[in-house]
Amino acid sequence: MTAIRLTSASVRDVGDWQVCPGCRGLLYRKRLERDLGVCAECGYHTQLTARQRIAQLVDAATFVELTHEAIPGDQAGRDPIGFGDRRNYPKSHAAAAEKSGEVEAVVFGTAEIDGFEVVVAAMDFRFMGGSMGSAVGECVAVAAERARRTRTPLLVVTASSGARMQEGCLSLMQLAKTAQAMAGLRQDGVLSICVLTNPTFGGVSASFASLGHIVLAEAGALIGFAGPRVIEQTVRQELPAGFQTAEFLLEHGMVDGVVARPGLRPLVRRLLSVHRPDDRKPRKVSGAPPVRRAKRLGSRDPWEVVRRARHVDRPSTTDYLSLAFDEFCPLNGDRTFGDDPAIVGGPARIAGHRVMVIGHQKGHTTSDRLASNFGMAHPEGYRKAHRLMDYAASLRLPVVCLVDTPGAFPGIEAEQRGQSAAIAECIMRSSTLPVPVISVITGEGGSGGALALATADRVLMLENGFYSVISPEGCAAILWRSAEEAPEAARALRITAPELLGLGIVDAVVPEPEGGAHVTPEVAADNLRKAVAEYLGELADVPTNELLSQRYQRFRAYGKWQASEVRSA
């Protein structure tokens, strides 16, 4: 990783030493530069210039600057509204240019990151607080348009106090200009990554900075719309500890991840890699093939199947992500309320295919299960799934869902936040996704909470999974007024893999090792990977209109007399 030469923008010189703004300790300048401007004692991230950001992120000697193409020299510093400041705007602009050595508060161009081509734009807080006027908005828009035209990923690094007041409503209009430029990337399926650094506020945070496919925040960064001083002085609210920090935003579902500066380049490289085109030559995938005929499956007691599906050591979604998938990049948050650990998801690769993986997460230990609420998702979990489906649709990624839940969480807070609507929206979105959707019931498939991730072109089930409108215990309690009748209810509901394959609810069954998936998780993962790869290959060339029509007819047929008959083996 490239070392950076620090300026005195955020640290105070004391000879060869500097005072850390975080812990006030003395830091040796050369060591601080080697550490990318991060204090080794307290982890404080000092402020970097736009060029330092670019040098940190891209391959050496690959950056080709294009800033002047977006901001001609005769346009820099012009006063479009004749702003009546005590010190006129052109003079303030010229002073900022002299201080920073830049023509404006943003630098943009093309570069490579580990060989992957990118368009990169980085903001410089030294230039009038990184404020966004017409020139900055133009530069960001041109960068996005170039990325769209060349189908090259866009990487934006922000540092801004907000809109530039000296340009009045012309500055306000830059929010719309840059937002619609980012919308173009989504429409055309060009990856965009936004990195929010300290500080990112106002019009920048309320426009392009929040509109990337992926939004990351640097550790400790302050991010928000209205700054703390504005909030305190206008609405007189007392701010909670850690308010508007990157970590606060992650907790409240507003960003995909918080990254310490040394980890930023490796993560961006990984994101670029996972989105690269599919391997041209199909990979040979090990594992047992999926079973497509019910007569090839032996019968077993449904209650025993339920017990195996619920086994505490049965592989969870994160287990399959590490064993069956490659390069998984977890994304977080519903952008509205919070992040739900009961739903995990993000882009990954499987057998050479790039995909979006979304799954229920249970965990194994008591603490893990409590943290993930035993796989019972809240509304924010389903809204996160919905967001990731939109992401997949934009970038043309097939969706693979791993289903393992007793059901959606039925608590008071879930009802208050709209559990039914969140599930319904998720079902509706997955039914209209213009990309292949494959769902695998890996354990429990509990009611609507499972169907939210199982409205798919192909539904697979592990051999010891089950899928039901209600839990056996719930059915027994309602119909026979005794949960002790759960084994009988399991038999009556016809919830096992052979039965559901015969009914046409599932398309194939993924074999498990003798004794269940928990006995040899690696074998179960190989079989799952082989099944998913096989169906991805089958669906890859199906035209979008035909894919959507077949998906509609699949679910339209359930409940008709012909579809109610058990399929012949």
Coordinates of C-alpha atoms in Angstrom, one line a residue:
M1 CA 0.0 0.0 0.0
T2 CA 1.3 3.4 -0.9
A3 CA 2.5 5.6 2.0
I4 CA 1.1 9.1 2.0
R5 CA 2.8 12.5 2.7
L6 CA 0.7 14.3 5.2
T7 CA -0.2 18.0 5.2
S8 CA -0.9 20.1 8.3
A9 CA -4.6 20.2 7.5
S10 CA -5.7 18.2 10.5
V11 CA -2.5 17.8 12.6
R12 CA -0.3 20.4 14.3
D13 CA 3.5 20.3 13.7
V14 CA 6.0 20.0 16.5
G15 CA 9.2 19.5 14.6
D16 CA 9.3 15.9 13.4
W17 CA 6.3 15.2 15.6
Q18 CA 2.7 16.0 15.4
V19 CA -0.2 16.3 17.9
C20 CA -3.0 13.8 17.2
P21 CA -6.4 15.6 17.2
G22 CA -7.9 12.5 18.8
C23 CA -5.8 11.6 21.8
R24 CA -3.5 14.7 21.8
G25 CA -0.5 12.4 21.9
L26 CA 2.7 13.1 20.0
L27 CA 3.1 11.1 16.8
Y28 CA 6.2 10.7 14.7
R29 CA 5.5 12.1 11.3
K30 CA 7.2 9.5 9.2
R31 CA 5.5 6.7 11.1
L32 CA 2.1 8.4 10.7
E33 CA 2.7 8.7 7.0
R34 CA 3.5 4.9 6.8
D35 CA 0.2 4.3 8.7
L36 CA -1.8 6.2 6.1
G37 CA -2.5 9.1 8.6
V38 CA -4.1 6.8 11.2
C39 CA -2.9 7.3 14.8
A40 CA -1.4 4.1 16.1
E41 CA -2.5 4.9 19.7
C42 CA -6.2 5.9 19.4
G43 CA -7.0 5.0 15.7
Y44 CA -7.9 8.6 14.8
H45 CA -8.1 9.1 11.1
T46 CA -6.4 12.4 10.1
Q47 CA -7.8 14.3 7.2
L48 CA -6.4 13.6 3.7
T49 CA -6.3 15.6 0.6
A50 CA -8.1 14.5 -2.6
R51 CA -4.8 13.4 -4.2
Q52 CA -3.7 11.6 -1.0
R53 CA -7.0 9.7 -1.2
I54 CA -6.4 8.8 -4.8
A55 CA -2.8 7.7 -4.2
Q56 CA -3.9 5.5 -1.3
L57 CA -6.6 3.7 -3.4
V58 CA -5.3 3.3 -6.9
D59 CA -2.4 1.5 -8.5
A60 CA 0.7 3.6 -8.8
A61 CA 1.2 5.7 -11.9
T62 CA -2.3 4.8 -13.3
F63 CA -4.2 7.9 -12.4
V64 CA -5.0 10.1 -15.4
E65 CA -6.5 13.4 -14.3
L66 CA -9.6 14.7 -16.2
T67 CA -10.6 17.5 -13.8
H68 CA -9.9 20.3 -16.3
E69 CA -12.3 18.6 -18.9
A70 CA -15.2 19.2 -16.5
I71 CA -14.0 22.5 -15.1
P72 CA -12.4 24.7 -17.7
G73 CA -9.9 27.2 -16.3
D74 CA -12.0 30.3 -17.2
Q75 CA -14.9 28.8 -15.3
A76 CA -13.1 28.2 -12.0
G77 CA -14.0 30.9 -9.4
R78 CA -16.7 32.7 -11.4
D79 CA -19.4 34.5 -9.3
P80 CA -22.7 33.4 -10.9
I81 CA -25.0 35.3 -8.6
G82 CA -22.8 38.2 -7.5
F83 CA -22.8 37.0 -3.9
G84 CA -22.7 40.0 -1.4
D85 CA -20.1 38.6 1.0
R86 CA -17.8 40.8 3.1
R87 CA -15.0 39.2 1.1
N88 CA -16.1 38.6 -2.5
Y89 CA -16.5 35.1 -3.7
P90 CA -13.8 35.1 -6.4
K91 CA -11.2 36.2 -3.9
S92 CA -12.3 33.5 -1.5
H93 CA -12.1 31.0 -4.3
A94 CA -8.7 32.1 -5.3
A95 CA -7.4 31.9 -1.7
A96 CA -8.8 28.3 -1.5
A97 CA -7.0 27.4 -4.8
E98 CA -3.7 28.8 -3.5
K99 CA -4.1 27.0 -0.2
S100 CA -5.0 23.6 -1.7
G101 CA -3.2 23.7 -5.0
E102 CA -6.5 22.6 -6.7
V103 CA -8.8 24.3 -9.1
E104 CA -11.8 23.1 -7.1
A105 CA -13.0 21.0 -4.2
V106 CA -12.8 17.8 -6.3
V107 CA -10.3 15.9 -8.4
F108 CA -11.4 13.3 -10.9
G109 CA -9.9 11.0 -13.6
T110 CA -9.4 7.4 -14.6
A111 CA -7.2 4.8 -12.9
E112 CA -6.8 1.2 -12.1
I113 CA -7.2 -0.7 -8.8
D114 CA -5.3 -4.0 -8.9
G115 CA -5.7 -3.9 -12.6
F116 CA -9.5 -3.1 -12.6
E117 CA -10.3 0.1 -14.5
V118 CA -12.3 2.7 -12.5
V119 CA -13.4 6.3 -12.8
V120 CA -12.5 8.0 -9.5
A121 CA -13.5 11.3 -8.0
A122 CA -12.2 12.5 -4.7
M123 CA -13.2 15.6 -2.7
D124 CA -10.8 18.0 -0.9
F125 CA -12.0 19.5 2.3
R126 CA -9.3 22.1 2.3
F127 CA -11.0 23.9 -0.6
M128 CA -13.8 25.9 1.0
G129 CA -14.7 23.0 3.3
G130 CA -15.3 20.7 0.3
S131 CA -18.5 22.6 -0.5
M132 CA -20.4 21.8 -3.6
G133 CA -21.0 24.5 -6.1
S134 CA -21.6 24.4 -9.8
A135 CA -18.1 23.3 -10.7
V136 CA -18.1 20.4 -8.2
G137 CA -21.5 19.3 -9.3
E138 CA -20.4 19.4 -12.9
C139 CA -17.2 17.4 -12.1
V140 CA -19.2 14.7 -10.3
A141 CA -21.8 14.5 -13.1
V142 CA -19.2 14.3 -15.8
A143 CA -17.4 11.5 -13.8
A144 CA -20.6 9.5 -13.5
E145 CA -21.5 10.1 -17.2
R146 CA -18.0 8.9 -18.3
A147 CA -18.4 5.8 -16.1
R148 CA -21.8 5.2 -17.7
R149 CA -20.6 5.7 -21.2
T150 CA -17.5 3.5 -20.8
R151 CA -19.3 1.0 -18.5
T152 CA -16.5 1.5 -16.0
P153 CA -17.1 1.3 -12.2
L154 CA -17.3 4.7 -10.5
L155 CA -15.5 5.3 -7.1
V156 CA -16.4 8.5 -5.3
V157 CA -14.7 9.7 -2.1
T158 CA -16.5 12.5 -0.2
A159 CA -15.4 15.1 2.3
S160 CA -17.7 18.1 2.4
S161 CA -19.5 20.6 4.6
G162 CA -22.4 20.6 2.1
A163 CA -23.7 23.0 -0.6
R164 CA -21.8 26.2 -1.4
M165 CA -23.8 29.1 -0.1
Q166 CA -22.0 31.6 -2.3
E167 CA -23.7 30.2 -5.4
G168 CA -27.3 30.3 -4.0
C169 CA -29.9 28.1 -5.6
L170 CA -27.5 27.2 -8.4
S171 CA -25.6 25.2 -5.7
L172 CA -28.9 23.6 -4.6
M173 CA -29.5 22.4 -8.1
Q174 CA -26.3 20.4 -8.0
L175 CA -28.1 17.9 -5.7
A176 CA -30.5 17.1 -8.5
K177 CA -27.8 17.1 -11.2
T178 CA -25.6 14.7 -9.4
A179 CA -28.5 12.5 -8.2
Q180 CA -29.8 12.0 -11.7
A181 CA -26.2 11.2 -12.9
M182 CA -26.0 8.4 -10.3
A183 CA -29.5 7.2 -11.3
G184 CA -28.1 6.7 -14.8
L185 CA -25.5 4.3 -13.5
R186 CA -28.2 2.3 -11.8
Q187 CA -30.3 2.2 -14.9
D188 CA -27.5 1.0 -17.1
G189 CA -26.1 -1.5 -14.6
V190 CA -22.7 0.2 -13.9
L191 CA -21.3 -0.3 -10.4
S192 CA -20.9 2.7 -8.2
I193 CA -19.1 2.8 -4.8
C194 CA -19.3 5.8 -2.5
V195 CA -16.8 6.2 0.4
L196 CA -17.9 8.8 3.0
T197 CA -15.0 10.3 5.0
N198 CA -14.8 12.9 7.7
P199 CA -16.8 15.1 7.4
T200 CA -19.6 14.5 4.9
F201 CA -22.7 16.7 5.4
G202 CA -25.5 18.7 3.9
G203 CA -26.1 18.7 0.1
V204 CA -23.4 16.2 -0.7
S205 CA -24.7 13.6 1.8
A206 CA -28.3 14.3 0.5
S207 CA -27.3 13.6 -3.1
F208 CA -24.7 11.5 -4.8
A209 CA -22.8 10.5 -1.7
S210 CA -25.7 8.3 -0.5
L211 CA -26.7 6.9 -3.9
G212 CA -23.9 4.4 -4.8
H213 CA -24.8 0.8 -5.2
I214 CA -22.4 0.4 -2.2
V215 CA -22.0 3.1 0.5
L216 CA -19.0 2.7 2.8
A217 CA -17.9 5.0 5.6
E218 CA -14.4 5.5 6.9
A219 CA -14.1 4.6 10.6
G220 CA -14.9 7.5 12.9
A221 CA -16.2 9.8 10.2
L222 CA -18.9 12.3 11.0
I223 CA -21.7 12.0 8.5
G224 CA -25.2 13.5 8.3
F225 CA -27.5 16.1 6.7
A226 CA -27.7 18.8 9.4
G227 CA -24.6 19.3 11.5
P228 CA -24.7 18.9 15.3
R229 CA -24.5 22.7 15.8
V230 CA -27.5 23.3 13.4
I231 CA -29.5 20.6 15.2
E232 CA -28.8 22.0 18.7
Q233 CA -29.5 25.6 17.7
T234 CA -32.6 25.1 15.6
V235 CA -34.6 22.3 17.3
R236 CA -32.8 22.4 20.7
Q237 CA -32.4 18.6 20.8
E238 CA -29.8 16.9 23.0
L239 CA -27.7 14.6 20.8
P240 CA -26.9 11.1 21.9
A241 CA -23.3 9.9 22.4
G242 CA -21.7 9.0 19.1
F243 CA -24.4 10.7 17.1
Q244 CA -23.7 11.0 13.3
T245 CA -20.5 8.9 13.5
A246 CA -19.9 6.2 10.9
E247 CA -20.5 3.6 13.5
F248 CA -23.8 5.2 14.5
L249 CA -24.9 5.1 10.8
L250 CA -24.0 1.5 10.5
E251 CA -26.0 0.6 13.6
H252 CA -29.0 2.4 12.1
G253 CA -28.8 0.8 8.7
M254 CA -27.6 3.8 6.7
V255 CA -24.3 2.4 5.3
D256 CA -23.1 -0.9 4.0
G257 CA -20.0 -1.0 6.2
V258 CA -17.5 1.0 8.3
V259 CA -13.9 0.5 7.2
A260 CA -10.6 1.5 8.8
R261 CA -8.4 3.3 6.3
P262 CA -5.9 0.5 5.8
G263 CA -8.7 -1.9 4.9
L264 CA -10.3 0.4 2.3
R265 CA -8.3 -0.4 -0.8
P266 CA -8.5 -4.2 -0.2
L267 CA -12.2 -4.0 0.2
V268 CA -12.7 -1.8 -2.9
R269 CA -10.5 -4.3 -4.9
R270 CA -12.6 -7.2 -3.6
L271 CA -15.8 -5.4 -4.6
L272 CA -14.5 -4.8 -8.1
S273 CA -13.3 -8.4 -8.4
V274 CA -16.6 -10.0 -7.3
H275 CA -18.5 -7.9 -9.9
R276 CA -16.2 -8.9 -12.8
P277 CA -18.0 -10.8 -15.7
D278 CA -18.7 -14.5 -15.3
D279 CA -16.0 -16.9 -16.2
R280 CA -16.3 -17.8 -19.9
K281 CA -15.3 -21.4 -19.4
P282 CA -17.7 -23.3 -17.1
R283 CA -16.1 -24.7 -14.0
K284 CA -16.2 -28.4 -13.1
V285 CA -18.1 -28.5 -9.9
S286 CA -17.8 -31.4 -7.4
G287 CA -20.7 -32.8 -5.5
A288 CA -23.8 -35.0 -5.9
P289 CA -26.3 -33.7 -8.5
P290 CA -29.7 -32.5 -7.4
V291 CA -32.5 -35.1 -7.4
R292 CA -35.4 -34.1 -9.7
R293 CA -37.7 -37.1 -9.3
A294 CA -39.5 -38.0 -6.1
K295 CA -39.3 -41.7 -6.6
R296 CA -35.5 -41.5 -6.3
L297 CA -35.9 -40.2 -2.7
G298 CA -36.5 -42.6 0.2
S299 CA -39.2 -41.8 2.7
R300 CA -38.4 -40.8 6.2
D301 CA -40.4 -39.8 9.2
P302 CA -41.4 -36.1 8.9
W303 CA -40.8 -35.4 12.6
E304 CA -37.3 -36.8 12.3
V305 CA -36.8 -34.5 9.3
V306 CA -38.0 -31.5 11.4
R307 CA -35.5 -32.4 14.2
R308 CA -32.6 -32.6 11.7
A309 CA -33.6 -29.3 10.1
R310 CA -33.5 -27.6 13.5
H311 CA -30.2 -29.3 14.6
V312 CA -28.0 -26.6 16.3
D313 CA -25.0 -27.7 14.3
R314 CA -26.7 -27.7 11.0
P315 CA -24.8 -25.4 8.5
S316 CA -26.1 -21.8 8.6
T317 CA -26.1 -19.3 5.7
T318 CA -22.7 -17.9 6.8
D319 CA -21.3 -21.5 6.8
Y320 CA -22.4 -22.0 3.2
L321 CA -21.1 -18.6 2.3
S322 CA -17.6 -19.7 3.4
L323 CA -17.8 -23.2 2.1
A324 CA -19.8 -23.0 -1.2
F325 CA -19.4 -19.4 -2.3
D326 CA -16.3 -17.2 -3.1
E327 CA -15.4 -13.6 -2.5
F328 CA -18.6 -12.8 -0.5
C329 CA -18.8 -9.1 0.4
P330 CA -21.4 -8.5 3.2
L331 CA -23.6 -5.5 2.8
N332 CA -25.6 -4.0 5.7
G333 CA -28.7 -2.0 6.5
D334 CA -32.1 -1.2 5.1
R335 CA -31.3 2.6 4.6
T336 CA -34.3 3.4 6.8
F337 CA -34.1 2.1 10.3
G338 CA -31.4 -0.5 11.1
D339 CA -29.5 -3.6 10.2
D340 CA -31.0 -7.0 11.0
P341 CA -28.5 -9.8 11.6
A342 CA -31.2 -12.4 10.9
I343 CA -30.8 -11.5 7.2
V344 CA -27.3 -11.5 5.6
G345 CA -26.5 -10.7 2.0
G346 CA -24.2 -9.3 -0.5
P347 CA -22.5 -10.0 -3.8
A348 CA -20.4 -13.2 -4.2
R349 CA -19.3 -15.7 -6.8
I350 CA -20.2 -19.4 -7.1
A351 CA -18.7 -21.8 -9.6
G352 CA -17.5 -18.7 -11.6
H353 CA -20.9 -17.0 -11.6
R354 CA -21.4 -13.6 -10.0
V355 CA -24.5 -13.5 -7.9
M356 CA -26.3 -11.7 -5.1
V357 CA -26.7 -14.0 -2.1
I358 CA -29.4 -13.3 0.5
G359 CA -30.2 -15.6 3.4
H360 CA -31.6 -16.1 6.8
Q361 CA -28.9 -16.5 9.5
K362 CA -29.4 -18.5 12.7
G363 CA -26.0 -19.2 14.2
H364 CA -24.9 -22.1 16.4
T365 CA -24.0 -20.8 19.8
T366 CA -26.5 -19.4 22.2
S367 CA -25.0 -15.9 21.9
D368 CA -25.0 -16.1 18.1
R369 CA -28.6 -17.3 18.0
L370 CA -29.7 -14.5 20.3
A371 CA -27.9 -11.9 18.2
S372 CA -29.6 -13.1 15.0
N373 CA -32.9 -13.7 16.8
F374 CA -32.9 -17.4 15.9
G375 CA -33.2 -16.5 12.2
M376 CA -36.5 -14.7 12.7
A377 CA -36.2 -11.4 10.7
H378 CA -37.7 -8.0 11.6
P379 CA -39.1 -5.7 8.9
E380 CA -35.7 -4.1 8.5
G381 CA -34.3 -7.5 7.6
Y382 CA -36.8 -7.9 4.8
R383 CA -36.3 -4.3 3.7
K384 CA -32.6 -5.0 3.5
A385 CA -33.4 -8.1 1.3
H386 CA -35.6 -5.9 -0.9
R387 CA -32.8 -3.4 -1.3
L388 CA -30.3 -6.1 -2.2
M389 CA -32.8 -7.4 -4.8
D390 CA -32.9 -3.9 -6.3
Y391 CA -29.1 -3.9 -6.4
A392 CA -29.1 -7.2 -8.2
A393 CA -31.6 -6.0 -10.7
S394 CA -29.6 -2.9 -11.5
L395 CA -26.3 -4.8 -12.0
R396 CA -27.9 -7.9 -13.6
L397 CA -26.9 -10.3 -10.9
P398 CA -28.8 -13.5 -10.5
V399 CA -30.2 -13.8 -7.0
V400 CA -29.5 -16.9 -4.8
C401 CA -31.6 -17.1 -1.5
L402 CA -30.8 -19.4 1.3
V403 CA -33.9 -20.0 3.4
D404 CA -33.7 -21.2 7.1
T405 CA -36.2 -19.6 9.5
P406 CA -38.9 -20.6 11.9
G407 CA -40.8 -17.6 10.5
A408 CA -40.8 -13.8 10.6
F409 CA -40.5 -12.3 14.1
P410 CA -44.0 -11.9 15.5
G411 CA -43.2 -9.3 18.2
I412 CA -44.7 -6.0 19.0
E413 CA -41.9 -3.9 17.6
A414 CA -42.0 -5.9 14.3
E415 CA -45.7 -5.1 14.0
Q416 CA -45.1 -1.4 14.8
R417 CA -42.5 -1.2 12.0
G418 CA -44.7 -2.9 9.4
Q419 CA -43.8 -6.6 9.3
S420 CA -46.6 -7.6 6.9
A421 CA -45.9 -4.8 4.4
A422 CA -42.1 -5.6 4.5
I423 CA -42.8 -9.3 3.7
A424 CA -45.3 -8.4 1.0
E425 CA -43.0 -6.0 -0.7
C426 CA -40.2 -8.5 -0.7
I427 CA -42.4 -11.2 -2.2
M428 CA -43.7 -8.7 -4.9
R429 CA -40.2 -7.5 -5.7
S430 CA -38.7 -11.0 -6.1
S431 CA -41.6 -12.0 -8.3
T432 CA -40.7 -9.2 -10.8
L433 CA -36.9 -9.3 -10.7
P434 CA -35.5 -9.2 -14.3
V435 CA -32.8 -11.7 -13.4
P436 CA -32.8 -15.4 -12.5
V437 CA -33.8 -16.2 -8.9
I438 CA -32.9 -19.5 -7.2
S439 CA -33.9 -20.3 -3.6
V440 CA -32.6 -23.1 -1.5
I441 CA -34.4 -24.2 1.6
T442 CA -31.5 -25.3 3.7
G443 CA -33.3 -26.0 7.0
E444 CA -36.6 -24.6 8.2
G445 CA -38.9 -23.0 5.7
G446 CA -41.4 -21.2 8.0
S447 CA -44.4 -19.6 6.4
G448 CA -44.4 -16.1 4.9
G449 CA -41.0 -15.4 6.5
A450 CA -39.6 -18.1 4.3
L451 CA -41.6 -17.3 1.2
A452 CA -40.2 -13.7 1.2
L453 CA -37.0 -15.3 0.0
A454 CA -38.5 -18.2 -1.9
T455 CA -40.5 -16.5 -4.7
A456 CA -38.1 -17.9 -7.3
D457 CA -37.7 -19.4 -10.7
R458 CA -36.3 -22.5 -9.1
V459 CA -36.9 -23.6 -5.5
L460 CA -34.5 -26.3 -4.2
M461 CA -34.6 -28.0 -0.8
L462 CA -31.9 -29.9 1.1
E463 CA -32.9 -33.4 1.8
N464 CA -33.6 -32.8 5.5
G465 CA -35.2 -29.4 5.1
F466 CA -38.9 -28.7 5.5
Y467 CA -41.3 -26.0 4.2
S468 CA -44.6 -25.3 5.8
V469 CA -47.4 -22.8 6.1
I470 CA -47.1 -23.1 9.9
S471 CA -44.8 -24.9 12.4
P472 CA -45.9 -28.5 13.4
E473 CA -46.3 -27.2 16.9
G474 CA -48.4 -24.3 15.9
C475 CA -50.7 -26.5 13.8
A476 CA -51.1 -29.0 16.6
A477 CA -51.9 -26.3 19.1
I478 CA -54.6 -24.8 16.9
L479 CA -56.2 -27.9 15.5
W480 CA -55.7 -30.4 18.4
R481 CA -55.1 -27.9 21.2
S482 CA -51.9 -29.7 22.2
A483 CA -48.3 -29.1 21.1
E484 CA -47.6 -32.7 21.9
E485 CA -49.3 -33.6 18.7
A486 CA -46.6 -31.9 16.7
P487 CA -45.2 -35.2 15.2
E488 CA -48.7 -36.0 13.9
A489 CA -49.1 -32.5 12.5
A490 CA -45.7 -32.8 10.7
R491 CA -47.0 -35.9 9.0
A492 CA -50.3 -34.4 8.1
L493 CA -48.9 -31.1 6.6
R494 CA -46.7 -32.9 4.0
I495 CA -43.7 -30.7 4.6
T496 CA -40.7 -32.9 3.6
A497 CA -38.6 -32.8 0.5
P498 CA -40.1 -35.9 -1.4
E499 CA -43.6 -34.7 -0.7
L500 CA -43.0 -31.1 -1.8
L501 CA -41.1 -32.3 -4.9
G502 CA -44.2 -34.5 -5.8
L503 CA -46.5 -31.5 -5.3
G504 CA -44.4 -29.3 -7.5
I505 CA -43.6 -26.8 -4.7
V506 CA -39.9 -27.5 -5.1
D507 CA -38.0 -28.4 -8.3
A508 CA -35.2 -30.5 -6.9
V509 CA -33.7 -31.9 -3.7
V510 CA -30.1 -31.4 -2.8
P511 CA -28.7 -34.6 -1.2
E512 CA -27.2 -34.5 2.3
P513 CA -24.5 -36.7 3.8
E514 CA -25.7 -39.7 5.8
G515 CA -27.0 -38.5 9.1
G516 CA -27.7 -34.9 8.0
A517 CA -25.8 -31.8 6.7
H518 CA -24.4 -31.1 10.2
V519 CA -22.4 -34.4 10.1
T520 CA -20.2 -33.3 7.1
P521 CA -21.0 -29.6 6.2
E522 CA -18.3 -29.6 3.5
V523 CA -20.2 -32.4 1.6
A524 CA -23.5 -30.5 2.0
A525 CA -21.9 -27.3 0.7
D526 CA -20.4 -29.1 -2.3
N527 CA -23.8 -30.5 -3.2
L528 CA -25.5 -27.1 -2.8
R529 CA -22.9 -25.4 -5.0
K530 CA -23.4 -28.1 -7.7
A531 CA -27.2 -27.7 -7.7
V532 CA -27.1 -23.9 -7.7
A533 CA -24.5 -23.9 -10.5
E534 CA -26.6 -26.3 -12.6
Y535 CA -29.7 -24.2 -12.4
L536 CA -27.8 -20.9 -13.0
G537 CA -26.5 -22.5 -16.2
E538 CA -30.0 -23.5 -17.2
L539 CA -31.5 -20.0 -16.6
A540 CA -28.6 -17.9 -17.9
D541 CA -29.8 -17.7 -21.5
V542 CA -33.6 -17.4 -20.8
P543 CA -34.8 -14.1 -22.2
T544 CA -36.1 -11.7 -19.5
N545 CA -39.7 -11.6 -20.7
E546 CA -39.8 -15.4 -20.9
L547 CA -38.2 -15.6 -17.4
L548 CA -40.8 -13.3 -15.9
S549 CA -43.7 -15.0 -17.7
Q550 CA -42.6 -18.5 -16.5
R551 CA -42.2 -17.2 -12.9
Y552 CA -45.6 -15.7 -13.0
Q553 CA -47.2 -18.8 -14.4
R554 CA -45.4 -20.9 -11.8
F555 CA -47.1 -19.2 -8.9
R556 CA -50.4 -18.6 -10.8
A557 CA -50.9 -22.3 -11.2
Y558 CA -50.7 -23.2 -7.5
G559 CA -54.2 -24.0 -6.2
K560 CA -55.7 -25.0 -9.5
W561 CA -57.0 -28.5 -9.6
Q562 CA -54.4 -29.7 -12.0
A563 CA -51.6 -28.3 -9.9
S564 CA -53.0 -29.7 -6.7
E565 CA -52.5 -33.3 -7.9
V566 CA -49.4 -35.0 -6.9
R567 CA -47.0 -35.2 -9.8
S568 CA -46.3 -38.6 -11.2
A569 CA -42.9 -40.0 -10.3

